[in-house]
Amino acid sequence: MTAADKNLMIDLDLAELRAVTAFSVACAEPALVIFERECPDDPRPRAVLDEARGFAAGGKRTKALRVTALDAHRAARVARENGREAAFDAARAAGHAGASAYLHPLAKATQVPHILGAAANAARAFELDAGDDPAVGAGYIEKMAGLAGPVVADVLKRYPDAPAGGRRAGELLRMLDVLLRP
């Protein structure tokens, strides 16, 4: 680690990681129905949510959690290759929920998707499932802002503002970022 990286370190404890992961699971889980409807034979997004839920409830950060998070992202890629965009975003939401357990205490904008990515991709999945209705995504983001709670908001505020890019899911992520930083 360089001296510059040490200056970017923030305080982040295990209880806070569990709270962020619990929030991410709560954001991603409702969108799982979209993925399972479109890709009924692919258990990967559900598997990572099960692993992440276990960590949030007090379990260890296991290799299985990391592997299932990557597997959910692979499931997303397969869904996209098959033209199932809403399923893609639902699986990405699940993958982000698992990855949230690996949020780094490095104050860089690139860490913000570990906190808010599950909500943003779930919102995009619901938006696409409703015929690409942006009001649906925005409504889900507002709902998730109310669900975040003070610990998640406090952790988020230690990081720089959400990064640019990411297409519509990135826009939704930045909307949530703004709502949680009054």
mmCIF file of N, CA, C and O in Angstrom, residues 12 15-25 56 97 100-101 103 114-116 151-153 155-156:
data_model
loop_
_atom_site.group_PDB
_atom_site.id
_atom_site.type_symbol
_atom_site.label_atom_id
_atom_site.label_comp_id
_atom_site.label_asym_id
_atom_site.label_seq_id
_atom_site.Cartn_x
_atom_site.Cartn_y
_atom_site.Cartn_z
ATOM 1 N N LEU A 12 -13.943 1.539 9.109
ATOM 2 C CA LEU A 12 -15.038 0.685 8.679
ATOM 3 C C LEU A 12 -14.941 -0.606 9.478
ATOM 4 O O LEU A 12 -13.951 -1.329 9.363
ATOM 5 N N ALA A 15 -19.380 -4.673 11.933
ATOM 6 C CA ALA A 15 -20.811 -4.416 12.131
ATOM 7 C C ALA A 15 -21.360 -3.517 11.014
ATOM 8 O O ALA A 15 -22.486 -3.717 10.539
ATOM 9 N N GLU A 16 -20.561 -2.542 10.597
ATOM 10 C CA GLU A 16 -20.990 -1.663 9.511
ATOM 11 C C GLU A 16 -21.044 -2.425 8.188
ATOM 12 O O GLU A 16 -21.974 -2.223 7.399
ATOM 13 N N LEU A 17 -20.077 -3.291 7.943
ATOM 14 C CA LEU A 17 -20.117 -4.124 6.728
ATOM 15 C C LEU A 17 -21.362 -4.997 6.714
ATOM 16 O O LEU A 17 -21.991 -5.180 5.675
ATOM 17 N N ARG A 18 -21.713 -5.541 7.864
ATOM 18 C CA ARG A 18 -22.927 -6.370 7.952
ATOM 19 C C ARG A 18 -24.179 -5.546 7.657
ATOM 20 O O ARG A 18 -25.084 -6.004 6.969
ATOM 21 N N ALA A 19 -24.215 -4.306 8.159
ATOM 22 C CA ALA A 19 -25.371 -3.433 7.904
ATOM 23 C C ALA A 19 -25.477 -3.084 6.419
ATOM 24 O O ALA A 19 -26.580 -3.099 5.850
ATOM 25 N N VAL A 20 -24.349 -2.772 5.797
ATOM 26 C CA VAL A 20 -24.345 -2.480 4.361
ATOM 27 C C VAL A 20 -24.807 -3.711 3.576
ATOM 28 O O VAL A 20 -25.608 -3.609 2.640
ATOM 29 N N THR A 21 -24.326 -4.881 3.959
ATOM 30 C CA THR A 21 -24.709 -6.108 3.264
ATOM 31 C C THR A 21 -26.186 -6.414 3.471
ATOM 32 O O THR A 21 -26.881 -6.797 2.519
ATOM 33 N N ALA A 22 -26.695 -6.238 4.682
ATOM 34 C CA ALA A 22 -28.126 -6.464 4.937
ATOM 35 C C ALA A 22 -28.972 -5.531 4.070
ATOM 36 O O ALA A 22 -29.990 -5.950 3.494
ATOM 37 N N PHE A 23 -28.562 -4.267 3.976
ATOM 38 C CA PHE A 23 -29.259 -3.311 3.115
ATOM 39 C C PHE A 23 -29.219 -3.768 1.660
ATOM 40 O O PHE A 23 -30.241 -3.767 0.959
ATOM 41 N N SER A 24 -28.056 -4.184 1.199
ATOM 42 C CA SER A 24 -27.909 -4.620 -0.195
ATOM 43 C C SER A 24 -28.779 -5.832 -0.498
ATOM 44 O O SER A 24 -29.392 -5.910 -1.566
ATOM 45 N N VAL A 25 -28.832 -6.774 0.426
ATOM 46 C CA VAL A 25 -29.694 -7.953 0.238
ATOM 47 C C VAL A 25 -31.152 -7.520 0.168
ATOM 48 O O VAL A 25 -31.907 -7.972 -0.709
ATOM 49 N N ALA A 56 -24.573 -11.129 6.793
ATOM 50 C CA ALA A 56 -25.235 -9.998 7.445
ATOM 51 C C ALA A 56 -25.784 -10.380 8.815
ATOM 52 O O ALA A 56 -25.815 -9.552 9.729
ATOM 53 N N ALA A 97 -24.971 -7.375 -4.018
ATOM 54 C CA ALA A 97 -25.285 -7.656 -2.612
ATOM 55 C C ALA A 97 -24.193 -8.512 -1.985
ATOM 56 O O ALA A 97 -23.750 -8.251 -0.868
ATOM 57 N N SER A 100 -20.969 -6.500 -1.564
ATOM 58 C CA SER A 100 -20.999 -5.454 -0.533
ATOM 59 C C SER A 100 -20.275 -5.890 0.741
ATOM 60 O O SER A 100 -19.760 -5.049 1.480
ATOM 61 N N ALA A 101 -20.191 -7.172 0.974
ATOM 62 C CA ALA A 101 -19.471 -7.679 2.147
ATOM 63 C C ALA A 101 -17.968 -7.436 2.020
ATOM 64 O O ALA A 101 -17.242 -7.553 3.003
ATOM 65 N N LEU A 103 -16.656 -4.516 0.756
ATOM 66 C CA LEU A 103 -16.413 -3.082 0.671
ATOM 67 C C LEU A 103 -15.065 -2.779 1.311
ATOM 68 O O LEU A 103 -14.777 -3.218 2.421
ATOM 69 N N HIS A 114 -20.327 -0.703 -4.214
ATOM 70 C CA HIS A 114 -20.434 -1.790 -3.247
ATOM 71 C C HIS A 114 -21.534 -1.507 -2.231
ATOM 72 O O HIS A 114 -22.103 -2.432 -1.657
ATOM 73 N N ILE A 115 -21.827 -0.244 -2.008
ATOM 74 C CA ILE A 115 -22.856 0.154 -1.049
ATOM 75 C C ILE A 115 -24.221 0.275 -1.731
ATOM 76 O O ILE A 115 -25.229 -0.185 -1.201
ATOM 77 N N LEU A 116 -24.264 0.875 -2.910
ATOM 78 C CA LEU A 116 -25.533 1.232 -3.558
ATOM 79 C C LEU A 116 -25.838 0.459 -4.840
ATOM 80 O O LEU A 116 -26.914 0.615 -5.403
ATOM 81 N N VAL A 151 -26.875 3.787 9.706
ATOM 82 C CA VAL A 151 -25.538 3.188 9.596
ATOM 83 C C VAL A 151 -25.084 3.193 8.141
ATOM 84 O O VAL A 151 -23.959 3.589 7.829
ATOM 85 N N VAL A 152 -25.960 2.776 7.234
ATOM 86 C CA VAL A 152 -25.603 2.748 5.812
ATOM 87 C C VAL A 152 -25.311 4.158 5.320
ATOM 88 O O VAL A 152 -24.314 4.382 4.620
ATOM 89 N N ALA A 153 -26.139 5.112 5.690
ATOM 90 C CA ALA A 153 -25.918 6.499 5.274
ATOM 91 C C ALA A 153 -24.601 7.031 5.835
ATOM 92 O O ALA A 153 -23.847 7.718 5.129
ATOM 93 N N VAL A 155 -21.901 5.276 6.660
ATOM 94 C CA VAL A 155 -20.797 4.645 5.922
ATOM 95 C C VAL A 155 -20.633 5.314 4.560
ATOM 96 O O VAL A 155 -19.525 5.667 4.152
ATOM 97 N N LEU A 156 -21.733 5.510 3.853
ATOM 98 C CA LEU A 156 -21.684 6.124 2.526
ATOM 99 C C LEU A 156 -21.015 7.499 2.570
ATOM 100 O O LEU A 156 -20.202 7.830 1.702
#
